[in-house]
CSV table of C-alpha atoms and ligand atoms in Angstrom, one decimal:
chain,number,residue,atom,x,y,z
A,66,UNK,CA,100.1,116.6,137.2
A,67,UNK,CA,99.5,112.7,136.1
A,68,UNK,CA,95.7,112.0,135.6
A,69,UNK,CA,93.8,110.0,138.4
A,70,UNK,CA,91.9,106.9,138.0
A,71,UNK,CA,88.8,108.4,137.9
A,72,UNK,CA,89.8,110.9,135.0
A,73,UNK,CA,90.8,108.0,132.7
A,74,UNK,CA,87.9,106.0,133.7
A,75,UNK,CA,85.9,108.4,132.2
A,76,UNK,CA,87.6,109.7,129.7
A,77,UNK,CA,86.9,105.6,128.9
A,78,UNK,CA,83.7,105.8,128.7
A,79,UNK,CA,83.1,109.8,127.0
A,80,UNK,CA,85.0,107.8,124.2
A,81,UNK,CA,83.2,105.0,124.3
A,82,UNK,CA,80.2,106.3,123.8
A,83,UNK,CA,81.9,108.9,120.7
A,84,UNK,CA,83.8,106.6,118.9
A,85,UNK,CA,82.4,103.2,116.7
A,86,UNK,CA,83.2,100.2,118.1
A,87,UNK,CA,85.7,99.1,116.3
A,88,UNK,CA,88.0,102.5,116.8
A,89,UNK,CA,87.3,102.0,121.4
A,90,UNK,CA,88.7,98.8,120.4
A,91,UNK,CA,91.9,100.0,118.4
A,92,UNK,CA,91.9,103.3,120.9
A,93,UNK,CA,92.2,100.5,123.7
A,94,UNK,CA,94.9,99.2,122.3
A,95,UNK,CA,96.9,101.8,121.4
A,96,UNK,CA,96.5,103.8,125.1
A,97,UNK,CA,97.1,100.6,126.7
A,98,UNK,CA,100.3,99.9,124.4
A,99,UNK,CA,101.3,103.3,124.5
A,100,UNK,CA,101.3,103.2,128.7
A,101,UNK,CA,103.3,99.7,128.2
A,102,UNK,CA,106.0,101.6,125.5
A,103,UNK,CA,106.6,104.5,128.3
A,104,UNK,CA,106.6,102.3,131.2
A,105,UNK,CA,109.4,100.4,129.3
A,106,UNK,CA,111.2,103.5,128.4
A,107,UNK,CA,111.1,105.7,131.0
A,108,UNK,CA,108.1,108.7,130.7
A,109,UNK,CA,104.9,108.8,132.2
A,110,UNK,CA,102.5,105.7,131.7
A,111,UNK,CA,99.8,107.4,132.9
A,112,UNK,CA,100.3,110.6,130.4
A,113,UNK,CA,101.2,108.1,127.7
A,114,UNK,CA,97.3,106.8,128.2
A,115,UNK,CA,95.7,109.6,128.5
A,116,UNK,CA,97.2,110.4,125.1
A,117,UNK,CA,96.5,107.0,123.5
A,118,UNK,CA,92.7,106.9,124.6
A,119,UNK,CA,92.2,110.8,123.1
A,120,UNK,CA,94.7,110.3,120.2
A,121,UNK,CA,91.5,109.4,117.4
A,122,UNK,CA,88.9,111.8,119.8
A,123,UNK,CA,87.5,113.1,116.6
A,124,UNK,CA,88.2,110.4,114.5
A,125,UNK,CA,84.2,109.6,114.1
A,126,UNK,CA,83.2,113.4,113.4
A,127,UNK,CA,82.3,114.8,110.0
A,128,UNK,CA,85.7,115.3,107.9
A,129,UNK,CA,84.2,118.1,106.0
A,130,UNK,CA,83.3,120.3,108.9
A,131,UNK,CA,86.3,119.4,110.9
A,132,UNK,CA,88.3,120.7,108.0
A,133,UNK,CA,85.8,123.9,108.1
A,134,UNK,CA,86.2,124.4,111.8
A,135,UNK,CA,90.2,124.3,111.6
A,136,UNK,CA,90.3,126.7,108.7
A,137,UNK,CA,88.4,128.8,110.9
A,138,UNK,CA,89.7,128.8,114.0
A,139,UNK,CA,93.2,129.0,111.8
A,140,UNK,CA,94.7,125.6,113.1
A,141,UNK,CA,98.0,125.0,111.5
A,142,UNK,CA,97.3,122.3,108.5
A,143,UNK,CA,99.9,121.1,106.0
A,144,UNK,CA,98.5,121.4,102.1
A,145,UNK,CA,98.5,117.7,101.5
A,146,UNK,CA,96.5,117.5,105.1
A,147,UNK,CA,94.4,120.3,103.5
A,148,UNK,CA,94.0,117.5,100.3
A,149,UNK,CA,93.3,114.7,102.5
A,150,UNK,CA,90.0,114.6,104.8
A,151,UNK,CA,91.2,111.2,107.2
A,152,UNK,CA,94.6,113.2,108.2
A,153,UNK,CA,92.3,116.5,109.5
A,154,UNK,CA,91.5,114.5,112.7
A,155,UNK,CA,94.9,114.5,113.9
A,156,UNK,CA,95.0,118.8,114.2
A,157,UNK,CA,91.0,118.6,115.0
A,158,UNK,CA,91.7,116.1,118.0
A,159,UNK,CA,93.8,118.2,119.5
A,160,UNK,CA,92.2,121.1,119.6
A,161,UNK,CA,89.4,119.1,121.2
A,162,UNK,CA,91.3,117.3,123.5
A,163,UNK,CA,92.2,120.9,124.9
A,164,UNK,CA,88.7,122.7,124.8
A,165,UNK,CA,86.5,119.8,125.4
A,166,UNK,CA,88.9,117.0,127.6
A,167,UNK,CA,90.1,119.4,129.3
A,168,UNK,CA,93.9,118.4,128.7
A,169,UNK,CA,96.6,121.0,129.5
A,170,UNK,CA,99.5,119.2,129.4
A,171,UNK,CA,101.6,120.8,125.3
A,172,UNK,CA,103.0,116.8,124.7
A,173,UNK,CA,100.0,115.1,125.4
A,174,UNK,CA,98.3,117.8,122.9
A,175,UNK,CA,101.2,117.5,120.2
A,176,UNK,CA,101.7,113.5,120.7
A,177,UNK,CA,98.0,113.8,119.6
A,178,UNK,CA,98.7,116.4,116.8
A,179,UNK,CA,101.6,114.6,115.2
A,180,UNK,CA,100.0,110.6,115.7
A,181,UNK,CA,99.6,110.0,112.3
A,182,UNK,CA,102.5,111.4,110.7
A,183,UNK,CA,104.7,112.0,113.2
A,184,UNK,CA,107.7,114.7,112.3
A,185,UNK,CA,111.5,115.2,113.2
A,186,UNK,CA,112.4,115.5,116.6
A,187,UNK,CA,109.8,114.2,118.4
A,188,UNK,CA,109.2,113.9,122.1
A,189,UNK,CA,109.8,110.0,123.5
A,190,UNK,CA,105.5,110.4,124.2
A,191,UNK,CA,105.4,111.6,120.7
A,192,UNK,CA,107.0,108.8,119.2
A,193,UNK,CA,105.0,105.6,121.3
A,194,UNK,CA,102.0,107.2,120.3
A,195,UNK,CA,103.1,107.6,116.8
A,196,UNK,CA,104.3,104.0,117.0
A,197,UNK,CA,101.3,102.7,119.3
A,198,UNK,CA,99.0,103.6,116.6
A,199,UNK,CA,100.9,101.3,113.9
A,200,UNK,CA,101.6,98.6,116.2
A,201,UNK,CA,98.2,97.7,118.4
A,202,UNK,CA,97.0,94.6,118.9
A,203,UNK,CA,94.0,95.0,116.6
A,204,UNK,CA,96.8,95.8,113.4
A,205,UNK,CA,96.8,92.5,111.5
A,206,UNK,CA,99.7,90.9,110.3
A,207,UNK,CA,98.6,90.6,106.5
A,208,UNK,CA,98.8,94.0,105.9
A,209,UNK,CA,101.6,95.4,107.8
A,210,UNK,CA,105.2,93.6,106.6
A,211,UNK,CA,107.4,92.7,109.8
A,212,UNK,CA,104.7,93.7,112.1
A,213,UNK,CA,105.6,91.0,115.0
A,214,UNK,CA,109.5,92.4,114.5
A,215,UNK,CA,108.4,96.3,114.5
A,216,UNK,CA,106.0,95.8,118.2
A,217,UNK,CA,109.7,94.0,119.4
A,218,UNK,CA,111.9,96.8,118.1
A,219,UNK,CA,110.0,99.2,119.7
A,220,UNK,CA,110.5,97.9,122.7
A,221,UNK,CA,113.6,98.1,122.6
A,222,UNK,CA,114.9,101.7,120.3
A,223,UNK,CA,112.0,104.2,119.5
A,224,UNK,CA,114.1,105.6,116.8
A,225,UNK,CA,114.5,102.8,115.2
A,226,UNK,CA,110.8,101.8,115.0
A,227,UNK,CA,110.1,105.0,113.9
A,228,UNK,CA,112.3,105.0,111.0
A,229,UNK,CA,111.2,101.5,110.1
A,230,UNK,CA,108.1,102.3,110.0
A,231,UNK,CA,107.9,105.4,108.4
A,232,UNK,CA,109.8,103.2,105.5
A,233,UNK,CA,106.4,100.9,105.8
A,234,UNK,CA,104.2,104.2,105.5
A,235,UNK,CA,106.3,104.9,102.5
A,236,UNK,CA,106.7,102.1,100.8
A,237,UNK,CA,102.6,101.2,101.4
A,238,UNK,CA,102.0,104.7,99.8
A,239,UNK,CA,104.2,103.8,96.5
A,240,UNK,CA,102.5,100.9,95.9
A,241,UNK,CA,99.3,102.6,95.9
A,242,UNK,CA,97.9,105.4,93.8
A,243,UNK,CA,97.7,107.8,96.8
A,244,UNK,CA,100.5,110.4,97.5
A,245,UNK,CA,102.9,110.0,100.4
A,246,UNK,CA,102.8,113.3,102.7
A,247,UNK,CA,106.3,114.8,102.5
A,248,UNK,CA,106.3,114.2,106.4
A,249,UNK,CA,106.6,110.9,106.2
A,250,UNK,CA,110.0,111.5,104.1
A,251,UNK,CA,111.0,114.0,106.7
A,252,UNK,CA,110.5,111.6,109.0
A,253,UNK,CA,112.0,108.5,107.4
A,254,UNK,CA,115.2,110.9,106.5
A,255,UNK,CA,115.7,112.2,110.0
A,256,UNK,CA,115.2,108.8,111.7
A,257,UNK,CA,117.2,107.1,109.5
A,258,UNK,CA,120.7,109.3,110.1
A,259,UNK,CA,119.8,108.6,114.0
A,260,UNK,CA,120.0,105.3,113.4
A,261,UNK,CA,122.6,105.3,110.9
A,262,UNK,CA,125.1,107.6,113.9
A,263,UNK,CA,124.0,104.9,116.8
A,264,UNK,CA,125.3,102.1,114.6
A,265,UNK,CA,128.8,104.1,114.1
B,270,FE2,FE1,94.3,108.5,113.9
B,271,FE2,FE1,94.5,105.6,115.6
């Protein structure tokens, strides 16, 4: 069942009153981008907003303990998410968007899972999430290449934008010393043939 005005209203403000600031403002903008992505291709707006508002839930909470808590409660984690503290509040989100939101619904759940690295084979929601989050208003153009062209693309072929912008994730990761998750090559690799067979 599609939430109701009054559920997202306050969902608004739980968040708004959990998260800093400056991540309402970016979780504004990527629930409000994400309902504008499915309305445009076809799924659920109001599913796709629900999603965006929870997708950083537990973005604000202690890394450390998150990690704790998931090792615990034996939430699937890759190693490298193991490695890297900022990726645990994908799985940790959630798990709380189930137990504390109140969210039944598996692809709202997994579009939350999988926002920040996405993987093969992802549901449409899974993929404007994934894409939302790279692409809201609040991203600047300075430090995303192509941005302007990516929020168009995406408008128009979700494989597409996901494949370009896993090549951003990957390229952003070379020229830094940090790793890039081998996800993100899954995900670049898988995208890329889909793109490459819709062009044949
Ligand atoms: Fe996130
Ligand atoms: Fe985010």
């Amino acid at each position: 069942m599609e939430a109701s005005n009054e559920f997202i209203l306050s969902l608004e403000q739980k968040l708004q009153k959990v998260l800093m600031p400056k991540r309402y403002l970016h979780t504004l903008g990527v629930a409000y981008l994400s309902a504008s992505l499915a309305m445009c291709h076809g799924i659920s707006h109001r599913d796709a907003l629900v999603a965006g508002l929870l997708h950083d839930c537990a973005k604000n909470l202690p890394e450390d303990d998150m990690l704790q808590q998931c090792l615990t409660m034996n939430l699937p984690l890759s190693e490298h998410e193991k490695r890297i503290p900022e990726l645990i509040h994908a799985v940790y989100g959630s798990y709380l968007a189930k137990e504390e939101y109140k969210i039944v619904q598996e692809d709202i759940l997994l579009a939350i899972r999988n926002h920040t690295l996405g993987r093969p084979q992802m549901s449409k929601l899974e993929q404007i999430v994934y894409l939302a989050d790279y692409l809201e208003p609040e991203r600047m153009q300075p430090t995303i290449p192509s941005l302007d062209e990516l929020r168009s693309i995406a408008f128009q072929n979700l494989d597409k934008a996901t494949y370009l912008v896993s090549e951003n994730s990957i390229r952003y990761f070379e020229s830094t010393d940090k790793d890039t998750d081998p996800m993100t090559y899954r995900v670049y690799e898988y995208y890329k043939n889909i793109v490459r067979k819709e062009i044949q």
